[in-house]
Coordinates of C-alpha atoms in Angstrom, one line a residue:
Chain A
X1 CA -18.2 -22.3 8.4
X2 CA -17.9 -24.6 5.5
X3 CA -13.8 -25.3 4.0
X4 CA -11.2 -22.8 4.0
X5 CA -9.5 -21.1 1.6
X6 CA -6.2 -20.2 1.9
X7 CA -5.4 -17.1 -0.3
X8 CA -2.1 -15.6 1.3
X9 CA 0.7 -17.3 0.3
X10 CA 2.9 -14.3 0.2
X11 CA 2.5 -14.5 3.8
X12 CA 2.9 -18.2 4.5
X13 CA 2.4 -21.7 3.1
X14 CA 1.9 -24.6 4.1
X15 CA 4.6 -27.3 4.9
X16 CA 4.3 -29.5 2.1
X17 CA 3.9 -33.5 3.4
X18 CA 7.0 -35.0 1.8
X19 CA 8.7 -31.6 3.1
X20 CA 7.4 -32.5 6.6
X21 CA 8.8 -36.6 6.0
X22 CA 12.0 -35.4 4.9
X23 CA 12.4 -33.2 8.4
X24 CA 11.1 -35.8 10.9
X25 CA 13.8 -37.8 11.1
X26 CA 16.1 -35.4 12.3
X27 CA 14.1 -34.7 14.8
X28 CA 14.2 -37.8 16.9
X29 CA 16.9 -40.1 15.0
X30 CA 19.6 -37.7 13.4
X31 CA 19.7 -36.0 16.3
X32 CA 23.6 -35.1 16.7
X33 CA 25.0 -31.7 16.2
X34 CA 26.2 -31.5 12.9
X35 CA 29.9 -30.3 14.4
X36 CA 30.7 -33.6 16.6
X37 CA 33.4 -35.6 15.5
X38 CA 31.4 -39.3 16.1
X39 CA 30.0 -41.5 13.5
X40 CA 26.3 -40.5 14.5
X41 CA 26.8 -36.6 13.9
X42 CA 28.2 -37.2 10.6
X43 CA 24.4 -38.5 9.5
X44 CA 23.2 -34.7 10.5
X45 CA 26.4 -33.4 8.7
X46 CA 25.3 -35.6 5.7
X47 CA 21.9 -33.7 5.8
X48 CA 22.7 -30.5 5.7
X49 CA 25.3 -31.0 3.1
X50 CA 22.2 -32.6 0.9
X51 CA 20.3 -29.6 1.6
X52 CA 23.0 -27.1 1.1
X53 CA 23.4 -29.2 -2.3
X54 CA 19.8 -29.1 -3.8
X55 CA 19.4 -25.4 -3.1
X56 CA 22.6 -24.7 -5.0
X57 CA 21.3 -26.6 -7.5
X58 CA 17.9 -24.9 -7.8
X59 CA 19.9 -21.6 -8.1
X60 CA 22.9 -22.6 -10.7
X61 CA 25.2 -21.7 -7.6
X62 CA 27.9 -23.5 -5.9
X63 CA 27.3 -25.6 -2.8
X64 CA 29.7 -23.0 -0.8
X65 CA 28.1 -20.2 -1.6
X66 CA 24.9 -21.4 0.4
X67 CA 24.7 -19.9 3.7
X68 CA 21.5 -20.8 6.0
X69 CA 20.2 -18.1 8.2
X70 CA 17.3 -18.1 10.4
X71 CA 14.9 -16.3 7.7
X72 CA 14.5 -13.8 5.0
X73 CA 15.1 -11.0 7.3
X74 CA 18.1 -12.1 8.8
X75 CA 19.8 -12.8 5.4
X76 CA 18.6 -9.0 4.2
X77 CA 19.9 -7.3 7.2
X78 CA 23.4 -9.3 7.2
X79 CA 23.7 -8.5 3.1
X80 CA 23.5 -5.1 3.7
X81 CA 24.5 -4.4 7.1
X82 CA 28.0 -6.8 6.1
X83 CA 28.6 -4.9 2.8
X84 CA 28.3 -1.3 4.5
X85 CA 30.9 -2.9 6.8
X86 CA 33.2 -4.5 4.2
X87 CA 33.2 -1.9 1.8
X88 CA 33.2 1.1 3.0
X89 CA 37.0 2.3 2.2
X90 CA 35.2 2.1 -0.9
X91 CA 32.1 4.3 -0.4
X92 CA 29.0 4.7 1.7
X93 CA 26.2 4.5 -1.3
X94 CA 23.8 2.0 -1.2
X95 CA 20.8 2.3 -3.9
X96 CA 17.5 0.0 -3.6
X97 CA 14.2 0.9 -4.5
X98 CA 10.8 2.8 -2.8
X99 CA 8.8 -1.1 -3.0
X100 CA 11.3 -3.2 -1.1
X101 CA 10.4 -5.6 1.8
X102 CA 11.0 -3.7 5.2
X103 CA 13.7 -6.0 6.2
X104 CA 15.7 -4.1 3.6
X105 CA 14.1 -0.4 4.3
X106 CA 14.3 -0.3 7.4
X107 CA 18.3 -1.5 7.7
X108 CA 18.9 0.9 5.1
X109 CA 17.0 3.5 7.3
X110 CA 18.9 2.1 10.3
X111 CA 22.6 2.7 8.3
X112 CA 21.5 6.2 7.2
X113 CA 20.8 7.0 10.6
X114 CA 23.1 5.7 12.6
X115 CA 26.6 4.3 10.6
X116 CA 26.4 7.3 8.1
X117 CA 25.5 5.4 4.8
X118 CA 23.8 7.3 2.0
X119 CA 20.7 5.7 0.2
X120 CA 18.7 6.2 -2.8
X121 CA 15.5 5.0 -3.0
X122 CA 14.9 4.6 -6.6
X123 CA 11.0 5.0 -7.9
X124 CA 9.2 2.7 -9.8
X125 CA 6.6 3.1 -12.6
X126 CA 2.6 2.8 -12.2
X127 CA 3.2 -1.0 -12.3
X128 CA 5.9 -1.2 -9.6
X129 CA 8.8 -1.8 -12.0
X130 CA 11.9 -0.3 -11.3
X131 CA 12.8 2.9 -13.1
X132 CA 16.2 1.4 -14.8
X133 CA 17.2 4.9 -15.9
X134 CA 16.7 6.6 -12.6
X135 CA 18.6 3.4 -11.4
X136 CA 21.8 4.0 -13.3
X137 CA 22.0 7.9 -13.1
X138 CA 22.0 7.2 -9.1
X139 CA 25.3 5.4 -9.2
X140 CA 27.9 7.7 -8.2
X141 CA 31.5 6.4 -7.3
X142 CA 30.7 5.9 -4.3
X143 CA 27.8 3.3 -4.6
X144 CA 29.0 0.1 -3.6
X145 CA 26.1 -1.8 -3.6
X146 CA 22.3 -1.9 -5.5
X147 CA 19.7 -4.0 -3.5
X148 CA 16.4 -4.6 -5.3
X149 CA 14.2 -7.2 -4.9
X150 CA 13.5 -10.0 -7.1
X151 CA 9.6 -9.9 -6.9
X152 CA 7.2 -7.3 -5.1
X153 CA 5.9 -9.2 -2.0
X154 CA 2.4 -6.8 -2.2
X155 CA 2.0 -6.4 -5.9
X156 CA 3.4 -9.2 -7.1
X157 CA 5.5 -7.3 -10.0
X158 CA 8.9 -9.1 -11.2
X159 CA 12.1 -7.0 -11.3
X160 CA 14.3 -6.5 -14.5
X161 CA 17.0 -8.3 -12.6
X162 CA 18.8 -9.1 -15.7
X163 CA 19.3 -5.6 -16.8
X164 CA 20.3 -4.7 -13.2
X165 CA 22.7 -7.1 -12.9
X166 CA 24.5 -6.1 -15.9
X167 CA 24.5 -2.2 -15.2
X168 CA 25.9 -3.1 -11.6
X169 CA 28.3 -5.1 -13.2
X170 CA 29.2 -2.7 -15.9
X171 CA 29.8 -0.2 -12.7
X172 CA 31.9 -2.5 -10.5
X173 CA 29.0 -2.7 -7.8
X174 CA 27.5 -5.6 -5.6
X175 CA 24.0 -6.2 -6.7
X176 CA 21.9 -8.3 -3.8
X177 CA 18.4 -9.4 -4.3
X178 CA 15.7 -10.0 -2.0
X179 CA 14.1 -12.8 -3.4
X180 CA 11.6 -14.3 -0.9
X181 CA 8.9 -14.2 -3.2
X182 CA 10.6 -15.5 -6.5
X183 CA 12.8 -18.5 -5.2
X184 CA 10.7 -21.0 -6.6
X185 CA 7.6 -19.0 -8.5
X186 CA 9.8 -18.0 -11.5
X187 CA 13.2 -19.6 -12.8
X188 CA 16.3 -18.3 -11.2
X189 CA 19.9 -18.5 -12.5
X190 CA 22.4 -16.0 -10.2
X191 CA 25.1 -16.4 -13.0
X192 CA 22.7 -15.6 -16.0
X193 CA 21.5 -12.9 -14.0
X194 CA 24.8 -11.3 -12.1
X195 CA 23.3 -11.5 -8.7
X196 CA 26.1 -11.0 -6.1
X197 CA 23.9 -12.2 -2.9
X198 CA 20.4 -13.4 -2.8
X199 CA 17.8 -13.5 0.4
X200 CA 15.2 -16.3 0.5
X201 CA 12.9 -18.1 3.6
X202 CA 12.0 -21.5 3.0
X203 CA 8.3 -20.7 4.2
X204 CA 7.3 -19.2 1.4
X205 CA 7.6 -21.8 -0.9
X206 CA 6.3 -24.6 1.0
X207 CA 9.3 -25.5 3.3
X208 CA 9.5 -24.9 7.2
X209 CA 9.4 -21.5 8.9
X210 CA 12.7 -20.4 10.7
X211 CA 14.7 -21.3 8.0
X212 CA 16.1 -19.0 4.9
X213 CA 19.4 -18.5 3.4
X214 CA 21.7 -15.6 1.9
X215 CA 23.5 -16.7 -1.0
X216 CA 26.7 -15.1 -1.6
X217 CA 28.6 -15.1 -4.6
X218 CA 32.7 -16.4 -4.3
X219 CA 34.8 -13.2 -3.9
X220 CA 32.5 -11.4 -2.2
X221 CA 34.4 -10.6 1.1
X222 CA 31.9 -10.3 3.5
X223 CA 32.0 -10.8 7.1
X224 CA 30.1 -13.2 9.6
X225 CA 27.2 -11.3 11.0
X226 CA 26.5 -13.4 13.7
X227 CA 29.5 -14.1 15.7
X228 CA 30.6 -17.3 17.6
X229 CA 31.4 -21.1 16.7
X230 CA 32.5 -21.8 12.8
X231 CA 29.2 -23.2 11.5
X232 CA 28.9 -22.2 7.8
X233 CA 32.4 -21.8 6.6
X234 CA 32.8 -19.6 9.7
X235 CA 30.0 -17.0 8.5
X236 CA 27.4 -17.4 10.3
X237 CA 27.9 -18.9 13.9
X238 CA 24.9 -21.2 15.8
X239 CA 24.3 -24.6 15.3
X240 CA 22.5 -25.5 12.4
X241 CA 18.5 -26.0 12.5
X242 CA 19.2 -29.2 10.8
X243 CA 15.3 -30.0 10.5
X244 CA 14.8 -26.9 9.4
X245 CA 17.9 -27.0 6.7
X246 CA 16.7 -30.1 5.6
X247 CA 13.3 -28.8 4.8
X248 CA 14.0 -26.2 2.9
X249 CA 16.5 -28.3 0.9
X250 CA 13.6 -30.6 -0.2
X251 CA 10.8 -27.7 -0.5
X252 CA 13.7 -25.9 -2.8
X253 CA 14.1 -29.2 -4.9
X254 CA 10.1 -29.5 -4.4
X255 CA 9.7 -26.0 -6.0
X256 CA 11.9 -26.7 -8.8
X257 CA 10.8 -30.0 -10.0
X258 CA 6.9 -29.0 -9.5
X259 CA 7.7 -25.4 -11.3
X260 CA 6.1 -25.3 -14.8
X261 CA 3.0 -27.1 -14.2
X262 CA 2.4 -25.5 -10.9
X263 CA 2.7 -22.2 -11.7
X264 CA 1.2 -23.0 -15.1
X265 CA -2.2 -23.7 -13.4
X266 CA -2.0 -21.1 -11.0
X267 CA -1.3 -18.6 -13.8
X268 CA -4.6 -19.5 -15.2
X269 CA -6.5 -19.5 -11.9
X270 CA -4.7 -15.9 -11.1
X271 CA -6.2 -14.7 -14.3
X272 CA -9.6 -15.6 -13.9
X273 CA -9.5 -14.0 -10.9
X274 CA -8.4 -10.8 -12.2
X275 CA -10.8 -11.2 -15.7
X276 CA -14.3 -12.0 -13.2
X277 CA -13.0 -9.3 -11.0
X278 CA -11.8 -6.4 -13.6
X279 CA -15.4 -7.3 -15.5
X280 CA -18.1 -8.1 -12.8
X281 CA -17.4 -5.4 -10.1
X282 CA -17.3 -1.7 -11.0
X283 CA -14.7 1.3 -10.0
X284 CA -12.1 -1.8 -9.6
X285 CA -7.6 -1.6 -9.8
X286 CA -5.5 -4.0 -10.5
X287 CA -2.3 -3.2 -8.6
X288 CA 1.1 -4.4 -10.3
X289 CA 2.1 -5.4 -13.9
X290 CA -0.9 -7.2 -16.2
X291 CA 1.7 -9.8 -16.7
X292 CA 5.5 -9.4 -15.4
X293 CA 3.7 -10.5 -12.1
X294 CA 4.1 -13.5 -9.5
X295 CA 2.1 -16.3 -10.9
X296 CA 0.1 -16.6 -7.8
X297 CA -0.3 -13.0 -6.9
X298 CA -3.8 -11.0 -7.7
X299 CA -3.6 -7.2 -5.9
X300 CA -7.1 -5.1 -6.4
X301 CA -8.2 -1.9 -5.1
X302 CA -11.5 -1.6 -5.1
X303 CA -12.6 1.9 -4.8
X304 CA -15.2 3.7 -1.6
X305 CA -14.8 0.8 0.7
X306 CA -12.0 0.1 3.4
X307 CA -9.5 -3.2 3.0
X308 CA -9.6 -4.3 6.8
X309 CA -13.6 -4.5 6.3
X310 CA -13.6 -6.9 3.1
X311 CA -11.0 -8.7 5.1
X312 CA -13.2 -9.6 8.2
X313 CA -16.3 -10.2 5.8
X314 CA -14.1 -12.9 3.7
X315 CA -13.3 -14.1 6.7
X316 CA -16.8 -15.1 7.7
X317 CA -16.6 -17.1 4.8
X318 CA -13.8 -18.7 5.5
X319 CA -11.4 -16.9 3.1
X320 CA -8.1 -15.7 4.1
X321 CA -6.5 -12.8 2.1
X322 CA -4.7 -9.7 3.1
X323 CA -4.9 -5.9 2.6
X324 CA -2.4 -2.8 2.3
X325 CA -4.9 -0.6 4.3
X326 CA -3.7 1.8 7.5
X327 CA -6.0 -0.2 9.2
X328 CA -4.0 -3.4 8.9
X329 CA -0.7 -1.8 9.1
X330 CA -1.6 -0.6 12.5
X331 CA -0.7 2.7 11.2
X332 CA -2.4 5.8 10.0
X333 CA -0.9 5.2 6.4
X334 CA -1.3 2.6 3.7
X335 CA 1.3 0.2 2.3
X336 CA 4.3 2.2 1.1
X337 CA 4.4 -0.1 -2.3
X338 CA 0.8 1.3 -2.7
X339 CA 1.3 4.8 -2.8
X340 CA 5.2 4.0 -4.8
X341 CA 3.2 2.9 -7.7
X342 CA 1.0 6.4 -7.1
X343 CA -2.3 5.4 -6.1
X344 CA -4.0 7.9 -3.7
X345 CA -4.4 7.2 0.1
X346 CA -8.4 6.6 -0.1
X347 CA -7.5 3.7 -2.8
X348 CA -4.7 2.2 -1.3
X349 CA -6.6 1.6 1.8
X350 CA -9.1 -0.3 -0.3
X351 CA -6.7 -2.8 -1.6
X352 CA -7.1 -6.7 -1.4
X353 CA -4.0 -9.1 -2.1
X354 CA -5.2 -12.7 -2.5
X355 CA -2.1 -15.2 -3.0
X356 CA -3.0 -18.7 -4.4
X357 CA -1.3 -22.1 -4.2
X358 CA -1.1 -25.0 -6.7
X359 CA -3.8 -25.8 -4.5
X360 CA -6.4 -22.8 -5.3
X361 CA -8.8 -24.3 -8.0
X362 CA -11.3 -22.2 -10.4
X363 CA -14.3 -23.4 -8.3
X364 CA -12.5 -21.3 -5.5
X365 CA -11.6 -18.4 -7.2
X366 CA -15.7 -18.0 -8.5
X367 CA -16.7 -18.8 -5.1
X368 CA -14.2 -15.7 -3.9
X369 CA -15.3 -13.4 -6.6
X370 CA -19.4 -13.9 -6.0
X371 CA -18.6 -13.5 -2.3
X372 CA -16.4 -10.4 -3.2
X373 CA -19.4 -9.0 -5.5
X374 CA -21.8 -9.2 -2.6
X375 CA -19.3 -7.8 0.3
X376 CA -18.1 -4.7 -2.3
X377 CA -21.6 -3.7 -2.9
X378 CA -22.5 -4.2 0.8
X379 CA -19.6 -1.8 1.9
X380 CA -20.4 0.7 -0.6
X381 CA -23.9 0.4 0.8
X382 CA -22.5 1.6 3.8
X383 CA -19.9 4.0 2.5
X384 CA -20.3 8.0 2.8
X385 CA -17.5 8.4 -0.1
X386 CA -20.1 6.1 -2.4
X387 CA -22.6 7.9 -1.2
X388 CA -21.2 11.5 -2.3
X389 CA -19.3 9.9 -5.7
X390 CA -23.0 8.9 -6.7
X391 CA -24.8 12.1 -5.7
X392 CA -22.3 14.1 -7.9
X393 CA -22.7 11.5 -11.1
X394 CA -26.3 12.5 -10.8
X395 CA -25.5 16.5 -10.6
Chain B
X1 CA -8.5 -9.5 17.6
X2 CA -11.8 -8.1 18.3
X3 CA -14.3 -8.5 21.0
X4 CA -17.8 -10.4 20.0
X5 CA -19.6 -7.6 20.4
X6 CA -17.4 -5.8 17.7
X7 CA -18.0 -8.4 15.5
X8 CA -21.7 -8.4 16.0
X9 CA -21.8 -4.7 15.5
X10 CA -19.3 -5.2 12.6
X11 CA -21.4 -7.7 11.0
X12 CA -24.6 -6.7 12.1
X13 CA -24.7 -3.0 11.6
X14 CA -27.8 -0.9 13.5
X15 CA -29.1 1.9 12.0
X16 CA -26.6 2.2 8.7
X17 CA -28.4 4.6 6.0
X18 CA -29.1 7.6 5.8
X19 CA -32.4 10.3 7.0
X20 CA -33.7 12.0 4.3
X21 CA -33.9 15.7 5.6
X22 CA -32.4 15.2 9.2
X23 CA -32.2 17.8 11.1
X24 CA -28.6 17.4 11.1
X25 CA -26.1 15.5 9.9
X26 CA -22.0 15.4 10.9
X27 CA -18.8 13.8 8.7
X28 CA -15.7 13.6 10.1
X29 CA -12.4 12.1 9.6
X30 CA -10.3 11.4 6.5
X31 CA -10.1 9.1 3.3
X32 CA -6.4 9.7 3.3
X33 CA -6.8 8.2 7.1
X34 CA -8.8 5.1 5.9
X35 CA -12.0 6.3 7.9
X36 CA -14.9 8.8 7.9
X37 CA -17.7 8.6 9.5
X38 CA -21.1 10.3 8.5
X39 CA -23.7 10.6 11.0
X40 CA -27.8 11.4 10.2
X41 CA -29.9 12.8 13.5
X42 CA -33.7 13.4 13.4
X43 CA -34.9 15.6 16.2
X44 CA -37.4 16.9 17.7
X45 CA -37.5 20.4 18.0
X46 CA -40.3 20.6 21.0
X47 CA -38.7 17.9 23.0
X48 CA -34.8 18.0 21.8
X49 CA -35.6 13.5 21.5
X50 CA -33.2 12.2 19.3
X51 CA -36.0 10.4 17.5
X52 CA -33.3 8.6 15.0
X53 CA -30.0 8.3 14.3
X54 CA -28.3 6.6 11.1
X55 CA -25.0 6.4 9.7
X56 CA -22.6 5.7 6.7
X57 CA -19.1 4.4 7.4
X58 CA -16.3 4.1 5.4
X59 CA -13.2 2.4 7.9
X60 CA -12.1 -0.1 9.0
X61 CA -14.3 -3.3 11.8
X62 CA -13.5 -1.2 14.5
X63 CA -14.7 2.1 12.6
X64 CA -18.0 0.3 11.5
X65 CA -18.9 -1.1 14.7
X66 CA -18.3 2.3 17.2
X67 CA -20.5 4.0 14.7
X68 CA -23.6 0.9 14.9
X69 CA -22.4 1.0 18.7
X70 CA -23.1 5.0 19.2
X71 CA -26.1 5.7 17.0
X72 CA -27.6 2.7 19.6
X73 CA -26.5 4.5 22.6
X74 CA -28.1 8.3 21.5
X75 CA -31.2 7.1 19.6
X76 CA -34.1 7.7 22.2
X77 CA -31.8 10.4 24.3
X78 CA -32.1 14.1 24.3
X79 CA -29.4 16.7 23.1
X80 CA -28.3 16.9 26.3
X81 CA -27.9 13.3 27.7
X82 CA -26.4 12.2 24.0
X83 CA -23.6 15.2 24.6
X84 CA -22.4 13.3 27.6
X85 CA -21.6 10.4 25.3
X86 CA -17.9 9.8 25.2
X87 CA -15.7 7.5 22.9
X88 CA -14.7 5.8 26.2
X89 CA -18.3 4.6 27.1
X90 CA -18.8 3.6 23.2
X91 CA -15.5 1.6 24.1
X92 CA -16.7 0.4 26.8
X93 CA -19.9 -0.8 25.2
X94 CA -18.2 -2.8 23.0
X95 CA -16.3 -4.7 25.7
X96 CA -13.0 -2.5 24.7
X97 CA -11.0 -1.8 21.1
X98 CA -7.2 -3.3 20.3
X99 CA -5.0 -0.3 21.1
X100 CA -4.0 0.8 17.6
X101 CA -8.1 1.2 17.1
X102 CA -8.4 3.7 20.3
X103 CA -8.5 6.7 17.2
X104 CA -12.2 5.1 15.8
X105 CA -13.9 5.4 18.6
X106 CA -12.9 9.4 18.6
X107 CA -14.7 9.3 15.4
X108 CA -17.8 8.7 16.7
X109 CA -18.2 10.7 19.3
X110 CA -16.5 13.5 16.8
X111 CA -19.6 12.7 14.3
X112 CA -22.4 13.0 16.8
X113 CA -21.0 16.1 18.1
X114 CA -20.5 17.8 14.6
X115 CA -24.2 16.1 13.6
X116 CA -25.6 18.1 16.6
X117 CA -23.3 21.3 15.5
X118 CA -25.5 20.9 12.5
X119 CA -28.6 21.1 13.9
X120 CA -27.6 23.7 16.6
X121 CA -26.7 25.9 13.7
X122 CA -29.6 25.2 11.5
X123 CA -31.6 26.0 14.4
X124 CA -29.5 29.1 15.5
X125 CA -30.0 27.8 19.6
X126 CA -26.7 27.1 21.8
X127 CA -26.1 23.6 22.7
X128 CA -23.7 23.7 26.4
X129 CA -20.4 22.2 25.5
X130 CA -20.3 22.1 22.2
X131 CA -17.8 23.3 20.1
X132 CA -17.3 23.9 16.5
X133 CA -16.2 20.3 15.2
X134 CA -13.3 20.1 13.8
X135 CA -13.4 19.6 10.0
X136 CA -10.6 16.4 10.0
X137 CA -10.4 14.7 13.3
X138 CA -6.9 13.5 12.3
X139 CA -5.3 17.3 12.4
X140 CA -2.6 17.8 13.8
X141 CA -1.5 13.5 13.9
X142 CA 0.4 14.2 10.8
X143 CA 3.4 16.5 9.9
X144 CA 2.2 17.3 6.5
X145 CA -0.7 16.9 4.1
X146 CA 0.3 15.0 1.0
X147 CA -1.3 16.0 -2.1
X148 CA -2.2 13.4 -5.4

């Protein structure tokens, strides 16, 4: 097998180097726990105080209302698990949307089930964008808090956070955003946008795995969710992963300071991808918005064949993408941000998601798409639902 | 994730196309289920020597390869000895399946049974142990059809 190329960083990325420098001291030198009162601790504290600073920064926050958690996941499930808890002399609503991450569907399944909670699962439109009006006529007075995410993790479509933020706002409800895929892809601003809390992981944007944050705005009175020492203003108990903190501190000042000329190339990459694609191979989809979409993200259904299929056969050439097929869910049903935007089962389960870095050039994406042209028309070779859509185009 | 002898099926498929008036052909599964599987027979009617056996595929590694696996393991047999052929041995074959891919191998025993259903009722003759395939192998795994 010849190089490889990555194409799935929704899924992962790598640890940038000067991410990896930043870290390895506190490995092996900086080693004290950042709550001991001795000189040498105070170098850890020092750190994650650095950290805490430059993700504030990268989100026009304050440095207090940074609170590191181990992940994405954790920091969704305390958001919404916290504010059921906190505000529920208020009400019991929650409203999010059909396309969001399961860290967030499945708490809010968990909450409906067993603490009682009501949630609406607001649809979104053939390019996975939020229905705003269906959005607002769900708010009764009970709703105290409206969870969508920032950017679509599958489909790469962007949010109209803006417009979210002010109608929860102009209601009196929390707004949280789950923004694991943005942070770092597209500009972020919590004041200019009215975002309450905020979930990110630092491994999607080049920083260390194990590592993410919930941001929570002043004011907002929720509770620790995981109980014990004081750690983070006495939120969120455990002794810091001080590598880990520090990592995503730099990858989040990375992100920032590399934004406009990374995704600025990838954007142009991405397209190419989708033009060659959309041009060269027939009975083709392109999943999510043409352009209110991650810069990095291209999502494709292609029509007859099976995703799990064109997965193994990119594999063999050393490509590594991923797919919203049963198949790959280990379930009998596609991805459920597949079938929210309304495409039928058989199309879903053809769907490839290739995610680029700043590191994906245009000699990769046309060695991807003449690979691509060659496994589509090898699977359709072998297809029974090609087989029977041709016999009928010649009836 | 998979065995090498998926992958060699997967990547090397036997027998995939079609026979141009088989003597009977079987499709089972569902698109909504990500698989079906289309299996071609040509037999001879003196003998009952399943002369050849193709298939079309549409699924997933696993799907592919139990279909390349089981048109291997009837081609040469009679009716009789291929009726005996069972998703475990096609399993087996293939030095096992990842448990969430247990359902593909159904499929191809399912297809090579309705295949032979085919022929059995093209020919009007009885074949012992057969029963009328079922049209969607998944029946009954899901609480309700959805429509689009």
């Amino acid at each position: 097998m010849g190089k490889m190329i990555y194409l799935d960083n929704a899924a992962t990325t790598k640890t940038a180097p000067e991410v990896v420098e930043a870290m390895l001291p506190y490995f092996t030198e900086m080693y004290g726990n950042p709550s001991s009162i001795y000189d040498f601790a105070s170098k850890s504290k020092e750190g994650v105080t650095k950290a805490r600073g430059q993700i504030a920064d990268a989100l026009g926050a304050k440095r207090e209302e940074i609170y590191f958690t181990a992940g994405g996941s954790e920091a969704d499930n305390w958001a919404l698990k916290a504010t059921f808890e906190a505000y529920k002399s208020k009400g019991n609503h929650i409203i999010t949307t059909k396309i969001e991450h399961h860290a967030i569907l499945h708490t809010c399944e968990y909450l409906e089930k067993e603490r009682g909670a009501k949630i609406t699962y607001v649809d979104v439109d053939e390019n996975g964008i939020v229905k705003l009006d269906e959005l607002e006529k769900a708010i009764t007075p009970e709703t105290i808090l409206i969870s969508v995410m920032f950017a679509n993790n599958e489909i790469g479509s962007i949010q109209p956070i803006k417009e979210i933020g002010a109608i929860a706002k102009e209601h009196g409800i929390l707004f949280h955003t789950d923004a694991v895929q943005a942070f770092g892809q597209v500009p972020i601003n919590v004041d200019e946008l009215g975002i309450d809390m905020l979930s990110s992981s630092g491994h999607k944007l080049n920083g260390p795995k194990g590592i993410g944050f919930l941001y929570i705005r002043k004011g907002v009175k929720i509770r620790s969710f995981v109980h014990g020492g004081a750690q983070e203003r006495k939120r969120r108990a455990g002794t810091e992963n001080v590598p880990g903190i520090v990592g995503y501190g730099a990858a989040a000042e990375r992100a920032i300071r590399t934004m406009e000329e990374r995704t600025a190339k990838e954007i142009q990459v991405r397209d190419h991808f989708i033009d060659r694609i959309m041009k060269e191979i027939p009975y083709v989809k392109l999943n999510g918005h043409p352009t209110k979409r991650l810069p990095n993200n291209v999502n494709v259904s292609f029509q007859f064949i099976e995703g799990e299929s064109m997965l193994l056969m990119l594999d063999n050439y050393g490509v590594c993408a991923s797919s919203g097929s049963a198949c790959t869910s280990g379930s009998l049903d596609p991805s459920h941000v597949l079938l929210a935007i309304g495409l039928p089962h058989e199309i879903a389960h053809g769907s490839l998601r290739m995610t680029l870095s700043e590191e994906t050039t245009m000699e990769d994406a046309d060695f991807v798409v003449d690979k691509l042209k060659e496994i589509v028309s090898g699977l359709r070779a072998m297809s029974p639902l090609y087989e029977d859509f041709i016999k009928k185009q010649k009836n | 994730m998979y065995s090498e002898k998926v992958m060699d099926h997967f990547q090397h498929p036997r027998n995939v196309g079609e026979i141009e008036n088989a003597s009977g052909v079987g499709t089972v599964g569902n698109a909504k289920c990500g698989d079906i599987m289309r299996i071609f027979l040509d037999i001879d009617d003196e003998t009952h020597i399943i002369r050849d056996c193709k298939f079309k595929t549409f699924g997933c590694g696993a799907a592919v390869a139990t279909s390349s696996m089981a048109t291997e393991m009837v081609k040469g047999k009679t009716i009789e000895e291929a009726m005996k052929l069972t998703n475990k041995a096609v399993m087996e074959a293939l030095d096992g399946l990842p448990p969430v891919k247990v359902h593909c191998s159904l499929l191809a025993e399912e297809a090579v049974h309705a295949a032979l259903w085919d022929y059995a009722q093209k020919h009007h003759i009885e074949i012992e142990g057969l029963k009328k395939p079922k049209s969607d192998i998944h029946e009954g795994e899901e609480d309700e059809a959805e429509e689009y």
